[in-house]
Short mmCIF file of C-alpha atoms in Angstrom, two decimals:
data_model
loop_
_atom_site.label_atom_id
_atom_site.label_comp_id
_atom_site.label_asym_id
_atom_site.label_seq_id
_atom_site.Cartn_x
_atom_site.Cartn_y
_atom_site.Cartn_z
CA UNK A 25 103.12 -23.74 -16.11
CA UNK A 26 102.14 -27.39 -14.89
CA UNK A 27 98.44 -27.63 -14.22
CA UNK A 28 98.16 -26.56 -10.06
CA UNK A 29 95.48 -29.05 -9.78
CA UNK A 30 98.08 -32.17 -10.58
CA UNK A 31 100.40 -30.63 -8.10
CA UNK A 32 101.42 -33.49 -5.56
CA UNK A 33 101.49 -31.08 -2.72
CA UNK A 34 97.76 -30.60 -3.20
CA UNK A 35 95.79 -32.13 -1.25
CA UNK A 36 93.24 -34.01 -2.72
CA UNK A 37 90.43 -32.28 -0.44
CA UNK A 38 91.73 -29.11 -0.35
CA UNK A 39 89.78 -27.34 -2.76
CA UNK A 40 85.65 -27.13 -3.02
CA UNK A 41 84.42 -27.38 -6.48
CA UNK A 42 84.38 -23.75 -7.18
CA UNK A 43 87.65 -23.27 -6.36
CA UNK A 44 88.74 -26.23 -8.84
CA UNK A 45 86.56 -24.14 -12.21
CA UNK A 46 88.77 -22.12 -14.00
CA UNK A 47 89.12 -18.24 -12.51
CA UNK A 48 90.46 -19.40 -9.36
CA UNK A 49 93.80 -17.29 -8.39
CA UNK A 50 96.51 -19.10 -8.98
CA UNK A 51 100.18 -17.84 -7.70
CA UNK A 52 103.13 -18.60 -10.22
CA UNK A 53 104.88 -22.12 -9.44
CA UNK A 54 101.30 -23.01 -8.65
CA UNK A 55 102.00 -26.51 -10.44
CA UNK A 56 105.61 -26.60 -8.27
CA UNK A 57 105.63 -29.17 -5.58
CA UNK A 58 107.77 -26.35 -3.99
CA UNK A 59 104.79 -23.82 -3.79
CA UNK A 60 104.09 -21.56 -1.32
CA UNK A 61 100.57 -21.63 -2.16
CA UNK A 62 100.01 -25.21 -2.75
CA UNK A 63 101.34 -26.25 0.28
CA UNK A 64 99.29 -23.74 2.31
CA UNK A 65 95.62 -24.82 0.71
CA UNK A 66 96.93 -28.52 1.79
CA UNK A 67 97.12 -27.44 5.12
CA UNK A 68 94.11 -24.94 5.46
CA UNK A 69 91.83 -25.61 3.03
CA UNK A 70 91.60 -29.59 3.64
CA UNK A 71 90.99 -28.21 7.51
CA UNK A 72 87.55 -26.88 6.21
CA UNK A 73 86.65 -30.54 5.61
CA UNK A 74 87.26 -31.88 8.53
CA UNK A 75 85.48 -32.69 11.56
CA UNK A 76 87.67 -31.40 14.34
CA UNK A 77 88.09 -28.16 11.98
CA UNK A 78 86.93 -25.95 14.79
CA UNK A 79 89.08 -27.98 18.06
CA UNK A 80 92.37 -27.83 15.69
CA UNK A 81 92.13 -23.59 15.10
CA UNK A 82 91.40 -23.03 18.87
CA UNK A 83 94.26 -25.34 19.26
CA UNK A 84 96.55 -23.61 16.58
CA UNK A 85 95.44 -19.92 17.82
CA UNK A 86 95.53 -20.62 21.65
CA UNK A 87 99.41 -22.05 21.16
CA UNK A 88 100.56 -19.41 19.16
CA UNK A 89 99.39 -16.47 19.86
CA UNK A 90 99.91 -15.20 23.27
CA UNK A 91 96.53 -14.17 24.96
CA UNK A 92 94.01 -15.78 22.74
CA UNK A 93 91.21 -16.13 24.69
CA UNK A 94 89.76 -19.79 25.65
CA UNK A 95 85.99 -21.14 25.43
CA UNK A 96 84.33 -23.59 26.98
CA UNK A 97 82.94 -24.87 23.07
CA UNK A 98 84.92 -24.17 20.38
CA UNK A 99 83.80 -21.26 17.57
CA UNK A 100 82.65 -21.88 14.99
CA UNK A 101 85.30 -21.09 12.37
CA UNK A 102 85.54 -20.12 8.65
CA UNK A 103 88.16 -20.54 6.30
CA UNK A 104 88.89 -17.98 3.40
CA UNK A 105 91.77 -18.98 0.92
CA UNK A 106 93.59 -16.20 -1.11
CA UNK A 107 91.00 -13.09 0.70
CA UNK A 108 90.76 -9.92 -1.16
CA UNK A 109 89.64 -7.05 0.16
CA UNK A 110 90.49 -3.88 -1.74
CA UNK A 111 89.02 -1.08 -0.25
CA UNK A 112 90.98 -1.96 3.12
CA UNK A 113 93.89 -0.72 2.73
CA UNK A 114 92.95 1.85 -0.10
CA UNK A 115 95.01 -0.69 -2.76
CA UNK A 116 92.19 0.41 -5.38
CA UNK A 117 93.37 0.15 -9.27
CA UNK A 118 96.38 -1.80 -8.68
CA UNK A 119 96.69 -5.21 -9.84
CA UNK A 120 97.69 -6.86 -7.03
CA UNK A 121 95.64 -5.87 -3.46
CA UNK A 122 96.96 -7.33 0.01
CA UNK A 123 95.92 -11.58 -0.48
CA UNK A 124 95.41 -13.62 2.54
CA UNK A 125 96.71 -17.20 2.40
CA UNK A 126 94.02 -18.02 4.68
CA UNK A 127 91.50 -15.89 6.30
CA UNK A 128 90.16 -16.85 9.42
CA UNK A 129 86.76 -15.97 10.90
CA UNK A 130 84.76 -16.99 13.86
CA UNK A 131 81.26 -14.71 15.48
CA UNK A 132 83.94 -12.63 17.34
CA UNK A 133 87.55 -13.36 16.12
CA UNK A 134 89.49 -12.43 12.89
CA UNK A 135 93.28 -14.10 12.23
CA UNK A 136 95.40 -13.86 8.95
CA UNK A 137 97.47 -16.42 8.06
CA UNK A 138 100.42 -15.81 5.69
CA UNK A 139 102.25 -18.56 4.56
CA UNK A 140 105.67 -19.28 3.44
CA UNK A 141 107.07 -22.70 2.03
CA UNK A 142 110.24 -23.81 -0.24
CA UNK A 143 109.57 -21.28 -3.06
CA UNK A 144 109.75 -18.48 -0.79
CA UNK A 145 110.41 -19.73 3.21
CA UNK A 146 114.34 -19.15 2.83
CA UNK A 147 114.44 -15.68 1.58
CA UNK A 148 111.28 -14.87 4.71
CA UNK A 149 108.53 -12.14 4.38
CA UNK A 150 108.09 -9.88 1.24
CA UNK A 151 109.35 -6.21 0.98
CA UNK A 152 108.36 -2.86 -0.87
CA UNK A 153 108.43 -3.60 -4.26
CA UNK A 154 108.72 0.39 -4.78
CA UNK A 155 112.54 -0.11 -3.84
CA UNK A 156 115.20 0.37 -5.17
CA UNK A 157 113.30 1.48 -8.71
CA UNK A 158 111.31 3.89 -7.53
CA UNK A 159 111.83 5.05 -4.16
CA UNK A 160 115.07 6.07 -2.64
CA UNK A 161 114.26 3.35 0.78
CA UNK A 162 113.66 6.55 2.58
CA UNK A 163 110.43 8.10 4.47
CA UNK A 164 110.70 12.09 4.01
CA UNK A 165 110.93 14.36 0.90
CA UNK A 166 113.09 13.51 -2.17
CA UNK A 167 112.46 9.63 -1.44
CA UNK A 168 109.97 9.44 -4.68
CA UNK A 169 112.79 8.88 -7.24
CA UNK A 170 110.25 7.75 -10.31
CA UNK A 171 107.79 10.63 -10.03
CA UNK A 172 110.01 13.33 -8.54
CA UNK A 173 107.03 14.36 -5.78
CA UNK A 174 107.31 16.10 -2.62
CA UNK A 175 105.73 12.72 -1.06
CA UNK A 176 107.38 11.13 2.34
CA UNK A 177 105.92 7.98 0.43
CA UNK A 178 105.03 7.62 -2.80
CA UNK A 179 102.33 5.11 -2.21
CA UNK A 180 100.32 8.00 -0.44
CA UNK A 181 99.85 9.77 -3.85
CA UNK A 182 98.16 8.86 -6.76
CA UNK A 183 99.32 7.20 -9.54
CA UNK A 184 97.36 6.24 -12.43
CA UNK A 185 94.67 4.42 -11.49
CA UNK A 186 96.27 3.30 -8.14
CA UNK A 187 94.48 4.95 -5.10
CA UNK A 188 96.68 6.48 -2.39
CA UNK A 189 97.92 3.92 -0.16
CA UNK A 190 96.40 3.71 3.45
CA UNK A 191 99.09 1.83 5.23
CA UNK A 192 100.62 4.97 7.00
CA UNK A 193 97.18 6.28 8.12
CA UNK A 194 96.05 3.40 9.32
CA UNK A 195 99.38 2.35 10.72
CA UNK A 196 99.53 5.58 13.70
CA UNK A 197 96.80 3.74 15.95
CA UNK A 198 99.22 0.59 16.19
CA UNK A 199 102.61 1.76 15.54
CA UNK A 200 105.38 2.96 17.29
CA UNK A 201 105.05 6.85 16.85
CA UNK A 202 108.80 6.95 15.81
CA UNK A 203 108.70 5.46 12.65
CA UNK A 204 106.54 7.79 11.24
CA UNK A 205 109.20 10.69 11.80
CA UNK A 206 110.68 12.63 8.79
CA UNK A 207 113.70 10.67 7.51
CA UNK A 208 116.64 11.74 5.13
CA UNK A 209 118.69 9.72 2.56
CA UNK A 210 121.10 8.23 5.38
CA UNK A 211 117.87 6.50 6.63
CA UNK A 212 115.80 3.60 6.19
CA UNK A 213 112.19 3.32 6.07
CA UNK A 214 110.91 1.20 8.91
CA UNK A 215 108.76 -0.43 6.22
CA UNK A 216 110.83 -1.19 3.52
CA UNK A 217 111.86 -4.89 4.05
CA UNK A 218 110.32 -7.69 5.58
CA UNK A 219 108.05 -5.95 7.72
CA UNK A 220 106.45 -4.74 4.70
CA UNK A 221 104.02 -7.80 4.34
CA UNK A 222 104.04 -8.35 7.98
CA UNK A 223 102.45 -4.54 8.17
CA UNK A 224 99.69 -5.51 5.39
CA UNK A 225 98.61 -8.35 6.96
CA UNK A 226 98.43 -6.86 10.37
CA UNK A 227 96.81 -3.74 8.97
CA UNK A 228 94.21 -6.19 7.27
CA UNK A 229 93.40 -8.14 9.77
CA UNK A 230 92.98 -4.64 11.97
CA UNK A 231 90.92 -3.09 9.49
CA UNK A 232 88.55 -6.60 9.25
CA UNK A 233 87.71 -6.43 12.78
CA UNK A 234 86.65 -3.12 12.99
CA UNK A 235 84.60 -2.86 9.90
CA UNK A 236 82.89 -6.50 11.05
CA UNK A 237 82.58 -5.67 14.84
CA UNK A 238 85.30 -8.37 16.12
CA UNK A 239 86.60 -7.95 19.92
CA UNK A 240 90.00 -9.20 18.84
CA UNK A 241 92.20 -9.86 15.68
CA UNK A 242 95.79 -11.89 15.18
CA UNK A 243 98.04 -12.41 12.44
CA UNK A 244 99.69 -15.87 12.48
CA UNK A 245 102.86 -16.94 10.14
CA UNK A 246 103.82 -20.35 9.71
CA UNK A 247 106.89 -21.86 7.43
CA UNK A 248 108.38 -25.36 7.96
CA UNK A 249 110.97 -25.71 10.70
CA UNK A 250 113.95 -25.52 8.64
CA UNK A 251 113.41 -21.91 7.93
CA UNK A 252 111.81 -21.18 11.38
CA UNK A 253 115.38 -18.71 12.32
CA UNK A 254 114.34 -16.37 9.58
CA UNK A 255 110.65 -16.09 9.83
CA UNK A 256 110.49 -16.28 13.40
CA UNK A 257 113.62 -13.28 13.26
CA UNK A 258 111.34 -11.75 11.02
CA UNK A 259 108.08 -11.58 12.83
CA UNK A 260 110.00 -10.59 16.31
CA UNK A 261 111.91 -7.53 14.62
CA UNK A 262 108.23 -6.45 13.62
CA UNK A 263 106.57 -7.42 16.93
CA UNK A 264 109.50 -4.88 18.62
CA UNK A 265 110.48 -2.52 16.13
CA UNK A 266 107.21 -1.94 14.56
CA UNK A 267 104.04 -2.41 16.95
CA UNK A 268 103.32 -0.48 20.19
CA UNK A 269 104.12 -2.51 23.01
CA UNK A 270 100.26 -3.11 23.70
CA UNK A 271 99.67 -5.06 20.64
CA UNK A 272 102.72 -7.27 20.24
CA UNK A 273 100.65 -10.16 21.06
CA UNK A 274 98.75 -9.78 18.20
CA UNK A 275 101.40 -11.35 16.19
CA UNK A 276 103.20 -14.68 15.93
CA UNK A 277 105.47 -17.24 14.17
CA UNK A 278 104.80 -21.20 14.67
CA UNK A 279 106.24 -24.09 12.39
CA UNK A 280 104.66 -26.41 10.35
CA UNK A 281 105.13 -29.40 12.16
CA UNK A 282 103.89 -27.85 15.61
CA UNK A 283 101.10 -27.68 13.25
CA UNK A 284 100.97 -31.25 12.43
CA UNK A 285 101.28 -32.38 16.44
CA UNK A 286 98.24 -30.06 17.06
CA UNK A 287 96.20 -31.82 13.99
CA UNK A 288 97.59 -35.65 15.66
CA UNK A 289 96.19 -34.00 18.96
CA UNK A 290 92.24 -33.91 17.75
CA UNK A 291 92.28 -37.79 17.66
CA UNK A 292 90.43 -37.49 13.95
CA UNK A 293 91.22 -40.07 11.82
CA UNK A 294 90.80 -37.25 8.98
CA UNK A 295 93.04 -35.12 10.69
CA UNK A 296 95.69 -37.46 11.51
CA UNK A 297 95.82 -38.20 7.66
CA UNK A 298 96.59 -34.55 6.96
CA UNK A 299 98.98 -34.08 9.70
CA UNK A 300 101.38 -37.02 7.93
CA UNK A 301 100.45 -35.64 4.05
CA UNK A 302 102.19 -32.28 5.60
CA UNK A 303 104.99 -34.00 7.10
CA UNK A 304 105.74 -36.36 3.85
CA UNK A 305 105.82 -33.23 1.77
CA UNK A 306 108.03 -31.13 4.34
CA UNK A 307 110.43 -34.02 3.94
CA UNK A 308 110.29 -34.43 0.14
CA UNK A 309 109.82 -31.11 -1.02
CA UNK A 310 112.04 -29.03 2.21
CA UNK A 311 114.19 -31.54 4.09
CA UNK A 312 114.47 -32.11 7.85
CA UNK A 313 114.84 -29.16 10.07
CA UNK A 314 116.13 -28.07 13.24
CA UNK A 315 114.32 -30.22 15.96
CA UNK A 316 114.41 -27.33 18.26
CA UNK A 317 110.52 -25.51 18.34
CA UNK A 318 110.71 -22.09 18.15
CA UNK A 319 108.34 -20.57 20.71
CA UNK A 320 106.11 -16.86 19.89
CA UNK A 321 108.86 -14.20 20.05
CA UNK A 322 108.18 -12.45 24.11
CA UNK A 323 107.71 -8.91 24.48
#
């Protein structure tokens, strides 16, 4: 694998020091001027370095996400990249937990950001990796195909060393109460395809707030505009079919360049430098995409 750190769409300020040493997490395609991940500490973690840092998340959050609620002076913001957080979701002794691309905290306010550029943009938001090998794509009895178990999902057993799943437990508070019914092999589990990572990182972000004390939480996904029909698709098929109608407006899809507009909108010399880095490697690494915006999905 190319070295990440000689990837050109790195920014050159988007990691601190520590992050640079060897241990940091890499993704595979790291090096790839097509990553996913690469692209995503460009944009985020060169934010942390920047003067209007605070003005440009307000911004961000306030535009996308229906609701979000305005102040006077900007919070004070933190940036996490890659979070990890285990004992969430109960994803003990497995190798990979729930990752955020980039965790978002303020005194009060938790968002998630998950990311998607050319390595995975086109094909949108990850599934259950448990189908087709191991589960039937069900939710009832007979649907654990590896271990043979009574389970309605297998990830609510043990296995090994991986701790029983918490997603469905956690999910009944914010769910729609019908996708938790008993399903048979002619059905499909509400969870098993895109809305799969959508439900983690809602579910994390959830779970953050309440252990931390934070009034409100919001989960935020952003891909360049050429993909924007399938990951704005995406996030509205979760936002209906998935949440309860109260909490809908916890969620949200906005492109990369609205992203960029908001940075040119600070009037930060800094800033304005990343917004055109993004743009140059949208149009060298992705293309041009559909001029249209695509607004948050409505209710």
């Amino acid at each position: 694998m190319a070295d990440p750190l000689d990837n050109p769409t790195l920014h050159p300020r988007a990691l601190t020091v520590r992050e640079r040493a060897p241990g940091f997490k890499w993704h595979s395609y790291a090096g790839s001027p097509r990553s996913s991940q690469a692209f995503c500490l460009s944009a985020f973690g060169t934010l942390r370095s920047l003067s209007a840092r605070d003005r440009v998340l307000e911004a961000l959050f306030r535009h996308a996400l229906p609701g979000f609620p305005p102040r006077r002076r900007p919070r004070r913001w933190s940036i996490l990249p890659e979070a990890e957080s285990p004992e969430l979701l109960s994803e003990l002794g497995t190798q990979q937990a729930t990752s955020i691309d980039a965790l978002c905290l303020s005194s009060d306010e938790v968002v998630c950001i998950e990311s998607k550029f050319a390595t995975d943009a086109e094909h949108g938001f990850g599934g259950c990796s448990q189908f087709p090998k191991a589960c039937a794509g069900f939710r009832g009895p007979g649907s654990d195909i590896a271990k043979q178990t009574d389970a309605w999902c297998r990830l609510e057993n043990w296995e090994g060393h991986r701790s029983p799943r918490a997603y469905w437990s956690l999910g009944k508070r914010w769910f729609r109460p019908e996708i938790f019914n008993r399903q048979t092999a002619s059905d499909v589990c509400a969870l098993r395809g895109a809305n799969y990572q959508l439900m983690r990182n809602f579910l994390f972000a959830a779970s953050i707030a309440e252990r931390d004390k934070k009034s409100r939480f919001g989960v935020l996904a952003i891909g360049p505009r050429k993909y924007a029909s399938v990951l704005a698709e995406q996030v509205a098929a979760f936002r209906r079919d998935i949440l309860l109608p109260d909490f809908r407006d916890l969620i949200a899809f906005v492109d990369y360049e609205e992203y960029a507009d908001i940075l040119d909108t600070a009037n930060a010399p800094d800033a304005a430098e990343l917004a055109e880095f993004l743009r140059e490697r949208i149009r060298h690494v992705v293309g041009r995409g559909d001029a249209k915006r695509h607004a948050p999905a409505s209710n």
